[in-house]
Every structure is written in structure tokens, then in C-alpha cells.
């Protein structure tokens, strides 16, 4: 969705506003960080596996457990020492080889997966969650590998969008928008053990560059453009574009945080899959228009909104670079463009940050098994 930008304290006259896109925040690191700090195991953390143990002396652990413990180095490689809100953190716990990996973030379970060199966790840092210092953990038979991660803040900007009467009528259909959002959330919550992709991700539209991830967007009628509108700090966005399940009061200003990037392109331009995956949804929704969602496995999805035409069907396997649709202006779009989104474990991240994933995350072979 193209829009015009303002800051929270500014008085904006729409007649003077230009259609701007907020810059993408790219989270990447040229050098990975390693840490061997772990939490010491409690007494008896490795119980006896031999019922013949006597006199309170535990028998030696089985060969399989002994091998696992021997490989538990506790070394964690991070994609960034201080990731940025809106980005994504890749973390590889090297040497861990549990049958079922168990990880947590902020004290809550985080899906993670066995990889060729250990256990890989991908932590989404969506724009609607706060900055701060949080705990990432990897469980292992001998204790717990722990890292304290500081997520830096970022200002994503605020934007005014003026709509003609037909488009404004769409944003006021709150109950229908909420129904669509529930359906889309259910698709994006999917978590499969299989990883369908490998290597670097390509661009969905050749040569297109855009932005707008994380921006707060407030929608008004075109007739309101003749008056000054103040976006004060008391004015908050309701939720995420396309995924807001709350039925708003009729007097509320329609507003959502933009959870992807807008890639300008002419109508009919080819849209391709940036990586291999399975088509999880093809639908027509009020705000997102003709929509395709691809499941890339292990909790990673990509989304394509406002398509003119979808060229795939639900359940199709797609290869990297395969055409999946054509650019359009369906749904809440004031001109032809592609809204491109990346979701990790159901949460949006900046596609530019995702594309900057480190080699250790790109090249990990799928070993299956997760803690989900």
C-alpha cells in the first residue's frame, strides 16, 4: 500500500504530502559471535540408566547419552550481537544433538530444529514487540545453554494514507477484515518439521526495491486531505495489516502497522518464489486482495498481497524462481505493486533482514525433529 508519511508530532497537510516508503532496516552481521557460557547442571541432571546401580553410585550413562554429552560443546553462534527490532536473529548451538531440540525465548517455548552442525533457532523480532534484553536458551542433557540478547530499538515512522470512497469503504468493513485475518493467521501459524529451502533467497520481483516495513499507517478519506491532521502520541495503530482480528468501533480511525515491504512494479509483472516451498494458501481477501502464501518449512512463510492473478494452487510444490503470480492492485492498494512479507513462527519480520541471513543458517541441512 503506497502512502504519505508524517511524524507523530507534526501537523500534516495532505495536499503537500508525497507518497514515501520507510527505509528497510537490514539486520545482518559480517562476523558471527560465539559464546561458551552455560548454566551449570544441577546435581543428578544425568540420571542412572542402569537398574543394576547399587550403593547410591549411579551407573555410567548409555553409549548414546554419553556421545550426546560429549558433543554438547555449548558454543552458540549468533547472526548479530545486538539485533534490531523488526529483524530476525539466527542462533546455532553447535554440537548439540538431542533427539528432540528444546529452546525458549523470553521464557516461552521457541520452535527450533536439528541441523547438520547442532540446533538452529530462528527468533523473529517483529516491529510490534518492544526492544530490551531477553534470554535465549537451548536445553541439553547436561544443563542449559543460555545467551542474553539485547534487541535494539528502531523508529519505523508513521504515515497518513488518503483513500477514495471505494477503498475507504474496505477499511471500514471491520468484521469482514477480522474474519479474513483469522483465516490468514491460521495459515501463517503452520509449523512443519521439513525444511523445503536451502541457500540464499532471491527477490520476488526482479529489480524492484521498496520499503515501508513496520510503519504505522492511518487511513483517512480523500476529502480529509484538505485539513491538517495531527498524529499525536495518543493515536495508536490497532494491529498488523491484514492480520487484525479485532472488530473496531465505527468511530475509530482505521490503522494498521505495515508488516511487509511494498515493491513497485507495473501491472502484470511476474512474481516469483524467492525460495522453494509448498503453497499454503491462495485466496481473495478484503485488504490483501489476491493473495498467495508459501510455506517454506520449519515455521517460515512468505506472503504476496494485491496480486492481479495467482498462477499456483494450494498444495503446489514450487521451486526457487518459479512464477507464482502477477503484480496487481487488488484489495487495499492505490496502485500496482507487490506487498511482500516474511513470517517466522507466525510473526512478521523485515524481508530485508531475512534476506541477509548468515551462511550458517542458509547452509544447514534439514535434520528434522523440533520441540513444537
Tab-separated table of C-alpha atoms in Angstrom:
chain	number	residue	atom	x	y	z
A	1	UNK	CA	0.000	0.000	0.000
A	2	UNK	CA	1.569	3.305	-1.025
A	3	UNK	CA	1.187	6.181	1.401
A	4	UNK	CA	2.257	9.612	2.558
A	5	UNK	CA	4.476	9.985	5.589
A	6	UNK	CA	4.415	12.142	8.703
A	7	UNK	CA	5.976	12.097	12.164
A	8	UNK	CA	3.993	11.784	15.376
A	9	UNK	CA	4.201	15.407	16.418
A	10	UNK	CA	3.838	17.006	13.003
A	11	UNK	CA	0.806	18.719	11.528
A	12	UNK	CA	0.482	17.352	8.040
A	13	UNK	CA	-1.377	18.960	5.178
A	14	UNK	CA	-2.126	16.140	2.778
A	15	UNK	CA	-2.035	18.364	-0.262
A	16	UNK	CA	1.695	18.814	0.329
A	17	UNK	CA	2.436	15.213	1.306
A	18	UNK	CA	4.279	12.896	-1.043
A	19	UNK	CA	3.945	9.130	-1.273
A	20	UNK	CA	7.020	7.881	0.614
A	21	UNK	CA	8.150	4.494	1.779
A	22	UNK	CA	10.042	3.972	5.031
A	23	UNK	CA	13.529	2.553	4.626
A	24	UNK	CA	14.064	-1.125	5.422
A	25	UNK	CA	16.085	-1.958	8.490
A	26	UNK	CA	18.605	-4.604	7.487
A	27	UNK	CA	19.823	-6.762	10.326
A	28	UNK	CA	22.969	-8.606	9.489
A	29	UNK	CA	26.437	-9.290	10.778
A	30	UNK	CA	29.613	-9.907	8.861
A	31	UNK	CA	31.170	-11.771	11.740
A	32	UNK	CA	29.348	-14.278	13.887
A	33	UNK	CA	29.618	-14.180	17.660
A	34	UNK	CA	30.473	-17.233	19.733
A	35	UNK	CA	29.945	-17.845	23.415
A	36	UNK	CA	30.517	-20.858	25.607
A	37	UNK	CA	28.706	-19.572	28.703
A	38	UNK	CA	26.294	-22.163	30.056
A	39	UNK	CA	24.229	-22.751	33.153
A	40	UNK	CA	25.796	-25.477	35.246
A	41	UNK	CA	23.734	-28.662	35.529
A	42	UNK	CA	22.057	-29.451	38.804
A	43	UNK	CA	23.066	-32.471	40.801
A	44	UNK	CA	21.695	-35.624	39.274
A	45	UNK	CA	20.962	-33.962	35.940
A	46	UNK	CA	22.161	-37.129	34.185
A	47	UNK	CA	20.307	-39.962	35.938
A	48	UNK	CA	21.389	-43.553	36.028
A	49	UNK	CA	20.309	-45.576	33.031
A	50	UNK	CA	21.287	-48.904	34.601
A	51	UNK	CA	18.916	-50.529	37.072
A	52	UNK	CA	21.855	-52.535	38.497
A	53	UNK	CA	23.439	-49.464	40.081
A	54	UNK	CA	23.939	-50.031	43.836
A	55	UNK	CA	25.149	-48.236	46.915
A	56	UNK	CA	23.996	-44.832	45.683
A	57	UNK	CA	26.641	-44.837	42.929
A	58	UNK	CA	24.993	-44.244	39.537
A	59	UNK	CA	25.970	-46.485	36.690
A	60	UNK	CA	27.657	-44.995	33.627
A	61	UNK	CA	25.252	-43.477	31.117
A	62	UNK	CA	24.367	-45.397	27.994
A	63	UNK	CA	26.585	-45.026	24.930
A	64	UNK	CA	24.013	-42.883	23.128
A	65	UNK	CA	23.721	-40.440	26.018
A	66	UNK	CA	27.474	-40.374	26.570
A	67	UNK	CA	28.020	-39.495	22.909
A	68	UNK	CA	25.433	-36.730	23.087
A	69	UNK	CA	27.029	-35.229	26.196
A	70	UNK	CA	30.463	-35.408	24.605
A	71	UNK	CA	29.215	-33.427	21.629
A	72	UNK	CA	27.485	-30.755	23.756
A	73	UNK	CA	30.102	-28.024	23.412
A	74	UNK	CA	27.752	-25.193	24.423
A	75	UNK	CA	29.116	-22.901	21.690
A	76	UNK	CA	26.435	-20.568	20.292
A	77	UNK	CA	26.934	-18.663	17.039
A	78	UNK	CA	24.710	-15.605	16.519
A	79	UNK	CA	23.912	-13.681	13.348
A	80	UNK	CA	24.181	-10.414	15.288
A	81	UNK	CA	25.421	-9.495	18.747
A	82	UNK	CA	22.717	-6.821	19.035
A	83	UNK	CA	19.834	-7.466	16.619
A	84	UNK	CA	17.337	-4.723	15.815
A	85	UNK	CA	13.599	-4.669	16.464
A	86	UNK	CA	11.872	-5.700	13.251
A	87	UNK	CA	14.685	-8.034	12.276
A	88	UNK	CA	15.434	-11.681	12.889
A	89	UNK	CA	18.060	-13.458	14.986
A	90	UNK	CA	19.657	-16.693	13.793
A	91	UNK	CA	21.327	-18.755	16.525
A	92	UNK	CA	23.211	-22.037	16.095
A	93	UNK	CA	24.055	-24.093	19.193
A	94	UNK	CA	26.954	-26.103	17.852
A	95	UNK	CA	27.493	-29.698	18.845
A	96	UNK	CA	24.067	-30.257	20.379
A	97	UNK	CA	22.373	-33.376	19.059
A	98	UNK	CA	19.245	-34.054	21.137
A	99	UNK	CA	16.570	-36.283	19.695
A	100	UNK	CA	14.013	-33.507	20.223
A	101	UNK	CA	15.524	-29.995	20.486
A	102	UNK	CA	14.046	-27.720	23.131
A	103	UNK	CA	14.579	-23.974	23.062
A	104	UNK	CA	12.971	-20.934	24.639
A	105	UNK	CA	12.827	-17.173	24.073
A	106	UNK	CA	11.633	-14.745	26.740
A	107	UNK	CA	10.798	-17.765	28.882
A	108	UNK	CA	8.349	-19.222	26.354
A	109	UNK	CA	8.932	-22.268	24.114
A	110	UNK	CA	10.534	-21.421	20.762
A	111	UNK	CA	10.430	-23.915	17.886
A	112	UNK	CA	13.954	-24.997	16.959
A	113	UNK	CA	15.344	-27.737	14.779
A	114	UNK	CA	18.218	-30.151	14.487
A	115	UNK	CA	20.688	-29.080	11.828
A	116	UNK	CA	23.878	-30.510	10.377
A	117	UNK	CA	26.088	-28.815	12.981
A	118	UNK	CA	23.819	-28.623	16.005
A	119	UNK	CA	20.480	-26.989	16.811
A	120	UNK	CA	19.258	-23.962	14.850
A	121	UNK	CA	16.849	-21.433	16.357
A	122	UNK	CA	15.353	-18.596	14.311
A	123	UNK	CA	13.979	-15.832	16.533
A	124	UNK	CA	11.508	-13.347	14.996
A	125	UNK	CA	11.765	-9.781	16.328
A	126	UNK	CA	8.601	-8.151	14.939
A	127	UNK	CA	8.152	-4.396	14.946
A	128	UNK	CA	5.212	-4.582	17.353
A	129	UNK	CA	7.296	-6.145	20.142
A	130	UNK	CA	9.484	-3.987	22.413
A	131	UNK	CA	13.236	-3.642	22.475
A	132	UNK	CA	15.130	-4.841	25.546
A	133	UNK	CA	17.303	-7.653	26.871
A	134	UNK	CA	15.868	-11.157	26.722
A	135	UNK	CA	17.007	-14.732	27.334
A	136	UNK	CA	17.530	-17.357	24.640
A	137	UNK	CA	18.081	-20.919	25.843
A	138	UNK	CA	18.943	-24.300	24.366
A	139	UNK	CA	18.280	-27.316	26.583
A	140	UNK	CA	20.752	-30.199	26.647
A	141	UNK	CA	21.176	-33.346	28.755
A	142	UNK	CA	23.885	-31.755	30.915
A	143	UNK	CA	22.142	-28.456	31.576
A	144	UNK	CA	21.120	-25.421	29.594
A	145	UNK	CA	22.994	-23.190	27.158
A	146	UNK	CA	21.911	-19.597	27.785
A	147	UNK	CA	22.522	-16.306	25.991
A	148	UNK	CA	21.322	-12.842	26.972
A	149	UNK	CA	20.269	-10.997	23.819
A	150	UNK	CA	19.805	-7.228	23.678
A	151	UNK	CA	17.370	-6.150	20.963
A	152	UNK	CA	17.963	-2.554	19.858
A	153	UNK	CA	15.076	-0.180	19.221
A	154	UNK	CA	14.148	1.300	15.858
A	155	UNK	CA	11.757	4.037	14.704
A	156	UNK	CA	9.640	2.778	11.806
A	157	UNK	CA	7.808	6.036	11.182
A	158	UNK	CA	4.128	6.950	10.879
A	159	UNK	CA	2.195	7.544	7.679
A	160	UNK	CA	-1.080	9.049	6.538
A	161	UNK	CA	-2.922	7.332	3.700
A	162	UNK	CA	-5.811	9.084	1.933
A	163	UNK	CA	-8.293	6.827	0.163
A	164	UNK	CA	-11.055	7.300	-2.362
A	165	UNK	CA	-14.560	6.327	-1.277
A	166	UNK	CA	-14.352	2.776	-2.652
A	167	UNK	CA	-11.107	1.954	-0.846
A	168	UNK	CA	-12.196	3.704	2.347
A	169	UNK	CA	-15.294	1.510	2.396
A	170	UNK	CA	-12.987	-1.531	2.524
A	171	UNK	CA	-11.144	-0.421	5.663
A	172	UNK	CA	-14.445	0.218	7.453
A	173	UNK	CA	-15.609	-3.386	6.960
A	174	UNK	CA	-14.117	-4.279	10.313
A	175	UNK	CA	-15.991	-7.542	10.930
A	176	UNK	CA	-15.105	-8.907	7.486
A	177	UNK	CA	-11.484	-7.788	7.865
A	178	UNK	CA	-11.300	-9.623	11.209
A	179	UNK	CA	-12.721	-12.782	9.617
A	180	UNK	CA	-10.068	-12.672	6.884
A	181	UNK	CA	-7.370	-12.057	9.490
A	182	UNK	CA	-8.311	-15.188	11.426
A	183	UNK	CA	-8.007	-17.263	8.256
A	184	UNK	CA	-4.610	-15.779	7.360
A	185	UNK	CA	-3.277	-16.184	10.904
A	186	UNK	CA	-4.225	-19.866	10.862
A	187	UNK	CA	-2.185	-20.390	7.692
A	188	UNK	CA	0.850	-18.466	8.968
A	189	UNK	CA	0.838	-20.398	12.250
A	190	UNK	CA	1.676	-23.631	10.421
A	191	UNK	CA	4.898	-25.301	11.579
A	192	UNK	CA	6.288	-28.305	9.691
A	193	UNK	CA	9.411	-30.305	10.519
A	194	UNK	CA	10.554	-30.341	6.897
A	195	UNK	CA	12.689	-27.522	5.551
A	196	UNK	CA	11.949	-27.081	1.846
A	197	UNK	CA	14.546	-24.421	1.046
A	198	UNK	CA	18.318	-24.108	1.137
A	199	UNK	CA	20.829	-21.450	0.190
A	200	UNK	CA	20.209	-17.758	-0.399
A	201	UNK	CA	16.776	-16.303	-1.116
A	202	UNK	CA	16.093	-14.420	-4.319
A	203	UNK	CA	13.878	-11.388	-4.980
A	204	UNK	CA	10.166	-11.922	-5.741
A	205	UNK	CA	10.142	-9.105	-8.332
A	206	UNK	CA	13.250	-8.652	-10.453
A	207	UNK	CA	14.913	-5.280	-9.975
A	208	UNK	CA	12.246	-3.898	-7.616
A	209	UNK	CA	13.297	-2.109	-4.434
A	210	UNK	CA	10.922	-0.843	-1.784
A	211	UNK	CA	10.332	-0.364	1.901
A	212	UNK	CA	7.713	0.501	4.454
A	213	UNK	CA	8.193	-2.403	6.851
A	214	UNK	CA	6.952	-1.611	10.353
A	215	UNK	CA	5.441	1.797	9.536
A	216	UNK	CA	2.263	2.787	11.367
A	217	UNK	CA	-0.344	3.701	8.768
A	218	UNK	CA	-3.507	5.713	9.432
A	219	UNK	CA	-6.255	5.724	6.807
A	220	UNK	CA	-8.464	8.722	6.041
A	221	UNK	CA	-10.884	9.708	3.300
A	222	UNK	CA	-9.532	11.726	0.398
A	223	UNK	CA	-11.838	14.610	1.354
A	224	UNK	CA	-9.913	14.892	4.633
A	225	UNK	CA	-6.748	15.811	2.749
A	226	UNK	CA	-7.707	19.485	2.783
A	227	UNK	CA	-7.374	19.733	6.553
A	228	UNK	CA	-4.393	19.393	8.845
A	229	UNK	CA	-4.326	16.087	10.714
A	230	UNK	CA	-2.209	15.642	13.803
A	231	UNK	CA	-0.864	12.178	14.558
A	232	UNK	CA	-0.337	12.635	18.267
A	233	UNK	CA	1.186	10.005	20.558
A	234	UNK	CA	-2.288	9.117	21.807
A	235	UNK	CA	-3.184	7.768	18.362
A	236	UNK	CA	-2.164	4.110	18.143
A	237	UNK	CA	-2.406	1.538	15.376
A	238	UNK	CA	-4.861	-1.267	16.069
A	239	UNK	CA	-2.796	-4.190	14.853
A	240	UNK	CA	-0.999	-5.624	11.839
A	241	UNK	CA	-2.172	-5.046	8.270
A	242	UNK	CA	-4.254	-7.997	7.097
A	243	UNK	CA	-3.960	-9.791	10.450
A	244	UNK	CA	-6.049	-7.608	12.770
A	245	UNK	CA	-8.719	-9.819	14.343
A	246	UNK	CA	-10.306	-7.067	16.466
A	247	UNK	CA	-13.658	-5.674	15.328
A	248	UNK	CA	-13.153	-1.929	15.721
A	249	UNK	CA	-15.707	0.662	16.760
A	250	UNK	CA	-17.156	2.630	13.858
A	251	UNK	CA	-15.666	5.892	15.168
A	252	UNK	CA	-12.106	4.543	15.268
A	253	UNK	CA	-9.555	5.709	12.714
A	254	UNK	CA	-8.649	2.644	10.604
A	255	UNK	CA	-4.968	2.000	11.226
A	256	UNK	CA	-2.512	-0.852	10.981
A	257	UNK	CA	1.197	-1.457	11.200
A	258	UNK	CA	2.663	-2.412	7.837
A	259	UNK	CA	4.105	-5.916	8.136
A	260	UNK	CA	5.941	-6.174	4.818
A	261	UNK	CA	7.644	-4.145	2.110
A	262	UNK	CA	5.988	-2.561	-0.932
A	263	UNK	CA	7.757	-3.334	-4.201
A	264	UNK	CA	6.653	-1.004	-7.030
A	265	UNK	CA	6.106	-2.675	-10.394
A	266	UNK	CA	3.750	-2.368	-13.333
A	267	UNK	CA	0.595	-4.447	-13.513
A	268	UNK	CA	1.260	-7.910	-14.909
A	269	UNK	CA	4.926	-8.064	-13.841
A	270	UNK	CA	5.951	-11.599	-12.898
A	271	UNK	CA	6.181	-12.519	-9.211
A	272	UNK	CA	8.420	-15.499	-8.444
A	273	UNK	CA	9.043	-17.642	-5.386
A	274	UNK	CA	12.264	-16.460	-3.692
A	275	UNK	CA	12.875	-19.973	-2.345
A	276	UNK	CA	11.403	-23.446	-2.622
A	277	UNK	CA	8.279	-24.304	-0.673
A	278	UNK	CA	4.718	-25.546	-0.593
A	279	UNK	CA	1.787	-23.259	-1.473
A	280	UNK	CA	-0.187	-22.983	1.768
A	281	UNK	CA	-2.931	-20.595	0.654
A	282	UNK	CA	-4.372	-18.931	-2.421
A	283	UNK	CA	-7.254	-16.596	-1.660
A	284	UNK	CA	-9.017	-13.302	-2.220
A	285	UNK	CA	-9.269	-11.117	0.884
A	286	UNK	CA	-10.675	-7.642	1.556
A	287	UNK	CA	-7.425	-5.876	2.436
A	288	UNK	CA	-4.754	-8.092	0.874
A	289	UNK	CA	-6.632	-8.797	-2.366
A	290	UNK	CA	-5.499	-11.781	-4.407
A	291	UNK	CA	-3.061	-13.469	-2.044
A	292	UNK	CA	-0.533	-16.305	-2.176
A	293	UNK	CA	1.253	-17.699	0.887
A	294	UNK	CA	4.144	-20.159	0.608
A	295	UNK	CA	5.203	-22.460	3.446
A	296	UNK	CA	8.995	-22.867	3.293
A	297	UNK	CA	9.086	-25.239	6.234
A	298	UNK	CA	10.138	-25.054	9.883
A	299	UNK	CA	7.838	-22.122	10.611
A	300	UNK	CA	8.910	-19.838	7.736
A	301	UNK	CA	6.276	-18.393	5.360
A	302	UNK	CA	6.347	-15.779	2.617
A	303	UNK	CA	3.265	-13.737	1.640
A	304	UNK	CA	2.322	-11.944	-1.586
A	305	UNK	CA	-0.573	-9.444	-1.474
A	306	UNK	CA	-2.509	-7.393	-4.061
A	307	UNK	CA	-1.766	-9.788	-6.942
A	308	UNK	CA	-3.568	-9.309	-10.231
A	309	UNK	CA	-3.517	-13.060	-10.818
A	310	UNK	CA	-2.297	-16.108	-8.902
A	311	UNK	CA	-0.583	-18.743	-11.055
A	312	UNK	CA	-0.430	-21.514	-8.442
A	313	UNK	CA	-2.907	-23.512	-6.403
A	314	UNK	CA	-2.953	-24.564	-2.782
A	315	UNK	CA	-0.803	-27.650	-2.284
A	316	UNK	CA	1.534	-26.971	-5.227
A	317	UNK	CA	5.252	-27.516	-4.712
A	318	UNK	CA	7.210	-24.549	-6.051
A	319	UNK	CA	10.892	-24.154	-6.838
A	320	UNK	CA	13.009	-21.067	-6.273
A	321	UNK	CA	12.449	-18.669	-9.167
A	322	UNK	CA	9.156	-20.247	-10.272
A	323	UNK	CA	6.390	-17.833	-11.297
A	324	UNK	CA	3.575	-17.759	-8.746
A	325	UNK	CA	1.575	-14.698	-9.841
A	326	UNK	CA	1.449	-11.284	-11.477
A	327	UNK	CA	1.646	-7.853	-9.851
A	328	UNK	CA	-1.701	-6.096	-9.442
A	329	UNK	CA	-3.634	-3.617	-7.317
A	330	UNK	CA	-6.346	-5.758	-5.724
A	331	UNK	CA	-7.619	-5.224	-2.199
A	332	UNK	CA	-6.469	-2.093	-0.372
A	333	UNK	CA	-3.976	-0.885	-2.969
A	334	UNK	CA	-3.980	2.537	-4.601
A	335	UNK	CA	-1.711	1.441	-7.444
A	336	UNK	CA	0.059	-1.642	-8.841
A	337	UNK	CA	2.731	-3.037	-6.524
A	338	UNK	CA	3.617	-6.187	-4.609
A	339	UNK	CA	3.321	-6.345	-0.840
A	340	UNK	CA	5.963	-8.913	0.162
A	341	UNK	CA	6.049	-10.290	3.689
A	342	UNK	CA	8.126	-12.811	5.647
A	343	UNK	CA	6.723	-14.559	8.719
A	344	UNK	CA	8.716	-16.682	11.175
A	345	UNK	CA	6.712	-18.813	13.616
A	346	UNK	CA	3.676	-16.698	12.738
A	347	UNK	CA	5.369	-13.333	13.377
A	348	UNK	CA	6.391	-10.818	10.719
A	349	UNK	CA	9.989	-9.724	10.167
A	350	UNK	CA	11.587	-7.291	7.737
A	351	UNK	CA	12.168	-9.160	4.442
A	352	UNK	CA	15.466	-7.294	4.021
A	353	UNK	CA	16.666	-8.667	7.357
A	354	UNK	CA	15.584	-12.166	6.370
A	355	UNK	CA	17.463	-11.984	3.054
A	356	UNK	CA	20.638	-11.072	4.969
A	357	UNK	CA	20.718	-14.408	6.815
A	358	UNK	CA	24.227	-15.690	7.603
A	359	UNK	CA	25.836	-18.620	5.827
A	360	UNK	CA	25.473	-20.904	8.849
A	361	UNK	CA	21.669	-20.545	8.607
A	362	UNK	CA	21.485	-20.773	4.804
A	363	UNK	CA	23.532	-23.908	4.524
A	364	UNK	CA	22.168	-26.019	7.376
A	365	UNK	CA	20.812	-29.320	6.097
A	366	UNK	CA	17.402	-30.336	7.418
A	367	UNK	CA	17.750	-32.980	10.106
A	368	UNK	CA	14.098	-32.861	11.154
A	369	UNK	CA	12.742	-33.027	14.698
A	370	UNK	CA	11.596	-29.976	16.593
A	371	UNK	CA	10.344	-29.054	20.035
A	372	UNK	CA	6.911	-27.974	18.805
